[in-house]
Coordinates of C-alpha atoms in Angstrom, one line a residue:
M240 CA 17.7 67.4 -80.1
L241 CA 14.9 69.6 -81.3
F242 CA 12.3 67.4 -79.7
A243 CA 14.1 67.4 -76.4
S244 CA 14.4 71.2 -76.5
L245 CA 10.6 71.5 -77.2
Q246 CA 9.8 69.0 -74.4
K247 CA 11.9 71.0 -72.0
C248 CA 10.2 74.3 -72.8
S249 CA 6.7 72.8 -72.6
G250 CA 7.5 71.6 -69.1
R251 CA 8.2 75.1 -67.7
R252 CA 5.6 76.6 -65.3
R253 CA 4.4 80.1 -66.2
A254 CA 4.4 82.6 -63.2
F255 CA 1.7 85.1 -62.5
T256 CA 2.4 88.6 -63.7
L257 CA 2.2 91.6 -61.4
I258 CA -1.0 92.8 -63.1
E259 CA -2.6 89.4 -62.5
L260 CA -1.6 89.4 -58.8
L261 CA -3.1 92.9 -58.3
V262 CA -6.3 91.8 -59.9
V263 CA -6.6 88.8 -57.6
I264 CA -5.9 91.0 -54.6
A265 CA -8.5 93.5 -55.7
I266 CA -11.1 90.8 -56.1
I267 CA -10.3 89.4 -52.6
A268 CA -10.6 92.9 -51.1
I269 CA -14.0 93.5 -52.8
L270 CA -15.3 90.1 -51.6
A271 CA -14.1 90.9 -48.0
A272 CA -15.7 94.3 -48.1
M273 CA -18.9 92.7 -49.1
L274 CA -18.7 89.9 -46.5
L275 CA -17.6 91.9 -43.4
P276 CA -20.8 93.9 -43.0
A277 CA -22.8 90.8 -43.3
L278 CA -20.7 89.1 -40.6
A279 CA -21.1 92.2 -38.4
R280 CA -24.9 92.1 -38.8
A281 CA -24.9 88.4 -38.0
K282 CA -22.9 89.0 -34.9
E283 CA -25.2 91.8 -33.7
T284 CA -28.2 89.6 -34.5
A285 CA -26.8 86.9 -32.3
K286 CA -26.1 89.4 -29.5
K287 CA -29.7 90.7 -29.7
A288 CA -31.1 87.1 -29.5
K289 CA -28.9 86.3 -26.5
C290 CA -29.9 89.5 -24.8
A291 CA -33.6 88.8 -25.4
N292 CA -33.1 85.3 -23.9
N293 CA -31.5 86.9 -20.8
L294 CA -34.5 89.1 -20.3
H295 CA -36.8 86.1 -20.8
Q296 CA -34.9 84.3 -18.0
I297 CA -35.0 87.3 -15.8
G298 CA -38.8 87.4 -16.4
I299 CA -39.1 83.8 -15.2
A300 CA -37.0 84.6 -12.1
L301 CA -39.2 87.5 -11.3
Q302 CA -42.4 85.5 -11.8
M303 CA -41.1 82.8 -9.5
Y304 CA -40.1 85.4 -6.9
T305 CA -43.4 87.3 -7.0
S306 CA -45.5 84.1 -6.9
D307 CA -43.9 83.4 -3.5
N308 CA -44.2 87.0 -2.2
K309 CA -47.8 88.0 -2.9
D310 CA -46.9 89.6 -6.2
Y311 CA -44.3 91.9 -4.7
L312 CA -41.1 92.5 -6.7
P313 CA -37.7 92.2 -4.9
A314 CA -37.0 95.2 -2.6
L315 CA -34.7 96.2 0.2
P316 CA -35.8 95.3 3.8
S317 CA -37.5 98.2 5.5
G318 CA -35.1 100.8 6.9
T319 CA -32.2 99.6 4.7
T320 CA -30.2 102.2 2.7
M321 CA -27.7 101.4 0.0
T322 CA -25.8 103.4 -2.6
A323 CA -27.2 101.9 -5.8
N324 CA -28.1 105.1 -7.6
A325 CA -27.8 104.2 -11.3
I326 CA -30.8 102.6 -12.9
W327 CA -28.6 99.6 -13.8
D328 CA -27.4 99.1 -10.2
L329 CA -29.2 96.7 -7.9
P330 CA -28.8 96.5 -4.1
R331 CA -27.1 93.2 -3.3
P332 CA -30.1 91.6 -1.5
M333 CA -32.4 92.3 -4.5
A334 CA -29.9 91.0 -7.1
D335 CA -29.2 87.9 -5.0
A336 CA -32.9 87.2 -4.7
M337 CA -33.1 86.8 -8.4
S338 CA -29.8 85.2 -9.2
G339 CA -29.9 81.9 -7.2
G340 CA -29.3 83.2 -3.7
S341 CA -25.8 83.3 -2.1
S342 CA -24.4 81.1 -4.9
N343 CA -25.3 83.7 -7.6
L344 CA -25.6 80.8 -10.0
Y345 CA -27.5 82.8 -12.6
R346 CA -25.6 86.1 -12.6
G347 CA -24.6 85.7 -16.2
I348 CA -28.2 86.6 -17.4
F349 CA -27.8 90.0 -15.8
Y350 CA -25.4 91.1 -18.6
C351 CA -26.3 91.8 -22.2
P352 CA -23.4 90.5 -24.5
G353 CA -23.5 94.0 -26.1
S354 CA -23.0 95.8 -22.8
V355 CA -20.2 98.3 -22.7
L356 CA -19.4 96.9 -19.2
L357 CA -18.1 93.7 -20.8
N358 CA -15.8 95.6 -23.1
S359 CA -13.7 96.9 -20.2
Q360 CA -14.1 94.3 -17.4
N361 CA -15.6 90.8 -17.0
Q362 CA -18.9 89.9 -15.3
D363 CA -17.4 89.0 -12.0
Y364 CA -15.8 92.5 -11.7
W365 CA -19.2 94.2 -12.0
W366 CA -21.1 91.6 -10.0
F367 CA -18.7 91.8 -7.0
Y368 CA -18.3 95.5 -7.5
T369 CA -16.3 97.4 -4.8
G370 CA -15.6 100.8 -6.5
S371 CA -17.3 104.0 -5.7
G372 CA -18.9 102.8 -2.5
G373 CA -20.1 99.7 -4.4
S374 CA -19.7 97.1 -1.6
D375 CA -23.4 97.0 -1.1
H376 CA -24.7 96.9 -4.7
R377 CA -24.1 95.0 -8.0
V378 CA -23.6 96.8 -11.3
T379 CA -25.6 95.0 -14.0
G380 CA -26.1 95.3 -17.8
Y381 CA -29.8 96.2 -17.7
Q382 CA -32.1 99.0 -16.6
W383 CA -34.4 98.0 -13.8
I384 CA -37.8 99.8 -13.5
I385 CA -38.2 98.3 -10.0
S386 CA -38.5 100.3 -6.8
R387 CA -35.5 99.7 -4.6
D388 CA -37.2 100.6 -1.3
G389 CA -40.6 99.1 -2.0
T390 CA -42.3 102.6 -2.4
R391 CA -44.4 102.8 -5.5
G392 CA -43.2 105.3 -8.0
L393 CA -39.9 105.9 -6.2
Y394 CA -36.4 104.5 -6.6
K395 CA -35.4 104.7 -2.9
A396 CA -35.8 107.0 0.0
A397 CA -32.4 108.7 -0.3
G398 CA -31.7 111.2 -3.1
G399 CA -29.3 111.0 -6.0
A400 CA -31.0 108.2 -7.9
T401 CA -32.4 108.1 -11.4
T402 CA -35.8 109.8 -11.6
L403 CA -38.5 108.8 -14.1
T404 CA -41.0 111.0 -15.9
S405 CA -44.7 110.2 -15.5
P406 CA -46.5 108.1 -16.6
R407 CA -43.5 105.9 -16.0
G408 CA -42.4 105.1 -12.5
Y409 CA -40.6 102.5 -10.4
L410 CA -42.8 99.4 -9.8
T411 CA -43.5 97.4 -6.6
K412 CA -45.9 94.6 -7.7
I413 CA -45.7 92.6 -10.9
T414 CA -49.4 92.9 -11.4
Q415 CA -49.7 96.6 -10.8
P416 CA -48.6 99.0 -13.6
Y417 CA -47.6 102.5 -12.6
T418 CA -50.6 104.0 -14.4
N419 CA -54.0 102.6 -15.4
S420 CA -53.4 103.8 -19.0
L421 CA -50.9 101.0 -19.5
G422 CA -51.5 97.3 -19.0
T423 CA -48.9 94.8 -17.9
A424 CA -48.2 93.9 -21.5
A425 CA -47.2 97.5 -22.2
T426 CA -45.4 98.4 -19.0
E427 CA -41.6 98.1 -19.1
L428 CA -40.0 96.2 -16.2
V429 CA -36.4 95.5 -17.3
T430 CA -34.7 97.0 -20.4
D431 CA -31.5 97.2 -22.3
V432 CA -29.2 100.0 -21.2
T433 CA -29.7 103.0 -23.5
P434 CA -28.1 106.2 -22.0
S435 CA -27.5 109.7 -23.4
E436 CA -25.9 112.9 -22.4
D437 CA -27.2 116.5 -22.7
G438 CA -25.5 118.8 -25.2
G439 CA -24.9 116.5 -28.2
S440 CA -26.0 116.9 -31.7
G441 CA -28.2 113.8 -32.1
R442 CA -31.9 113.2 -31.4
N443 CA -33.3 116.0 -29.3
G444 CA -29.8 117.4 -28.8
Q445 CA -28.4 114.3 -27.1
K446 CA -25.0 112.6 -27.2
F447 CA -25.1 108.8 -27.4
I448 CA -21.5 107.8 -27.7
D449 CA -19.1 107.9 -24.8
V450 CA -21.7 109.2 -22.3
V451 CA -20.0 110.7 -19.3
S452 CA -19.0 108.2 -16.6
T453 CA -18.2 108.8 -12.9
N454 CA -15.8 105.9 -13.1
P455 CA -13.4 106.9 -16.0
T456 CA -10.7 104.4 -15.0
E457 CA -13.3 101.5 -15.3
L458 CA -15.1 102.8 -18.3
P459 CA -12.4 104.8 -20.2
T460 CA -14.7 105.4 -23.1
G461 CA -17.8 106.2 -21.1
Y462 CA -21.3 104.6 -21.6
N463 CA -22.8 103.5 -24.9
G464 CA -26.1 101.7 -25.5
S465 CA -25.9 97.9 -25.7
H466 CA -27.0 97.9 -29.3
M467 CA -25.5 100.8 -31.2
G468 CA -26.1 102.0 -34.8
K469 CA -24.3 104.8 -36.6
G470 CA -23.9 107.5 -34.0
A471 CA -27.0 106.5 -32.0
P472 CA -28.6 103.4 -30.5
A473 CA -30.2 101.0 -32.9
G474 CA -32.8 100.1 -30.3
G475 CA -33.1 97.7 -27.3
N476 CA -34.8 94.7 -25.9
I477 CA -37.6 95.3 -23.4
M478 CA -39.0 92.9 -20.9
F479 CA -42.6 93.8 -19.9
M480 CA -44.5 93.1 -16.7
D481 CA -46.4 90.2 -18.2
G482 CA -43.0 88.5 -18.9
H483 CA -42.7 88.8 -22.6
A484 CA -39.7 90.4 -24.3
E485 CA -39.5 92.2 -27.6
W486 CA -37.2 94.5 -29.6
R487 CA -38.0 98.2 -29.7
R488 CA -36.4 100.4 -32.3
F489 CA -34.7 103.5 -31.1
V490 CA -37.1 105.8 -33.1
D491 CA -39.9 104.3 -30.9
M492 CA -38.0 105.0 -27.6
Q493 CA -38.5 108.0 -25.4
M494 CA -36.2 109.6 -22.8
W495 CA -37.9 108.6 -19.5
G496 CA -35.1 108.9 -17.0
K497 CA -32.8 111.6 -15.7
W498 CA -29.7 111.1 -13.6
S499 CA -26.8 113.3 -12.5
N500 CA -24.3 115.0 -14.7
G501 CA -26.8 115.5 -17.5
R502 CA -27.2 111.8 -18.1
N503 CA -30.5 110.5 -19.4
I504 CA -32.2 107.1 -19.8
W505 CA -34.2 105.8 -22.7
F506 CA -36.5 102.8 -23.2

């Protein structure tokens, strides 16, 4: 009987105490806290790499276009006016010339995966944009330092567009920088979206989060840069006139563009 009783007791399974469970939960929480930032960094690194690849593909498209058009970058036909005022807007004929024609086969490369646009709507919504007089332009996820009307240094003949500060200006030929002080390898052609708003407390008194939008129903949180850090952009990818793309830290960026409502453009 004693042997049977001891055998029965030795077969019992001991349960975890409350203290032991709390210790296990605490260890899991610590490991998760250590792992999540690493996962976030890996995700952002992947976005940066995909974004840089997009710009590389855009560079190839522009090289192909200009090789067939005497080095001239895409522009509107003479006498054409359209409402694409934002630096990330492209008149439809220009966008279509770079995206595979009427099929728009390659429109996906026009959107950085970190773009605030894709947080609120999908690519097709912005590509086939119809809001705010948008039936004649496409809203993209990059800043285009390309003249819309083919006039060197200007955005287009009509007012209301983003203006650039010298020695930066809108380009017409892929072999002709805006100023002789910069070569094609140092002249920006297409860049990540990096906006700010006057009156903030960040660098040079700028606000970089929820920058004012004229379309609050479409972008309820306003504009942010495509690659944000803590309270300010971390930087952005830049595609240059010679076709190469590279990462530029925000500390190395300058505020080159000004738009309406106190909005500014960095690259």
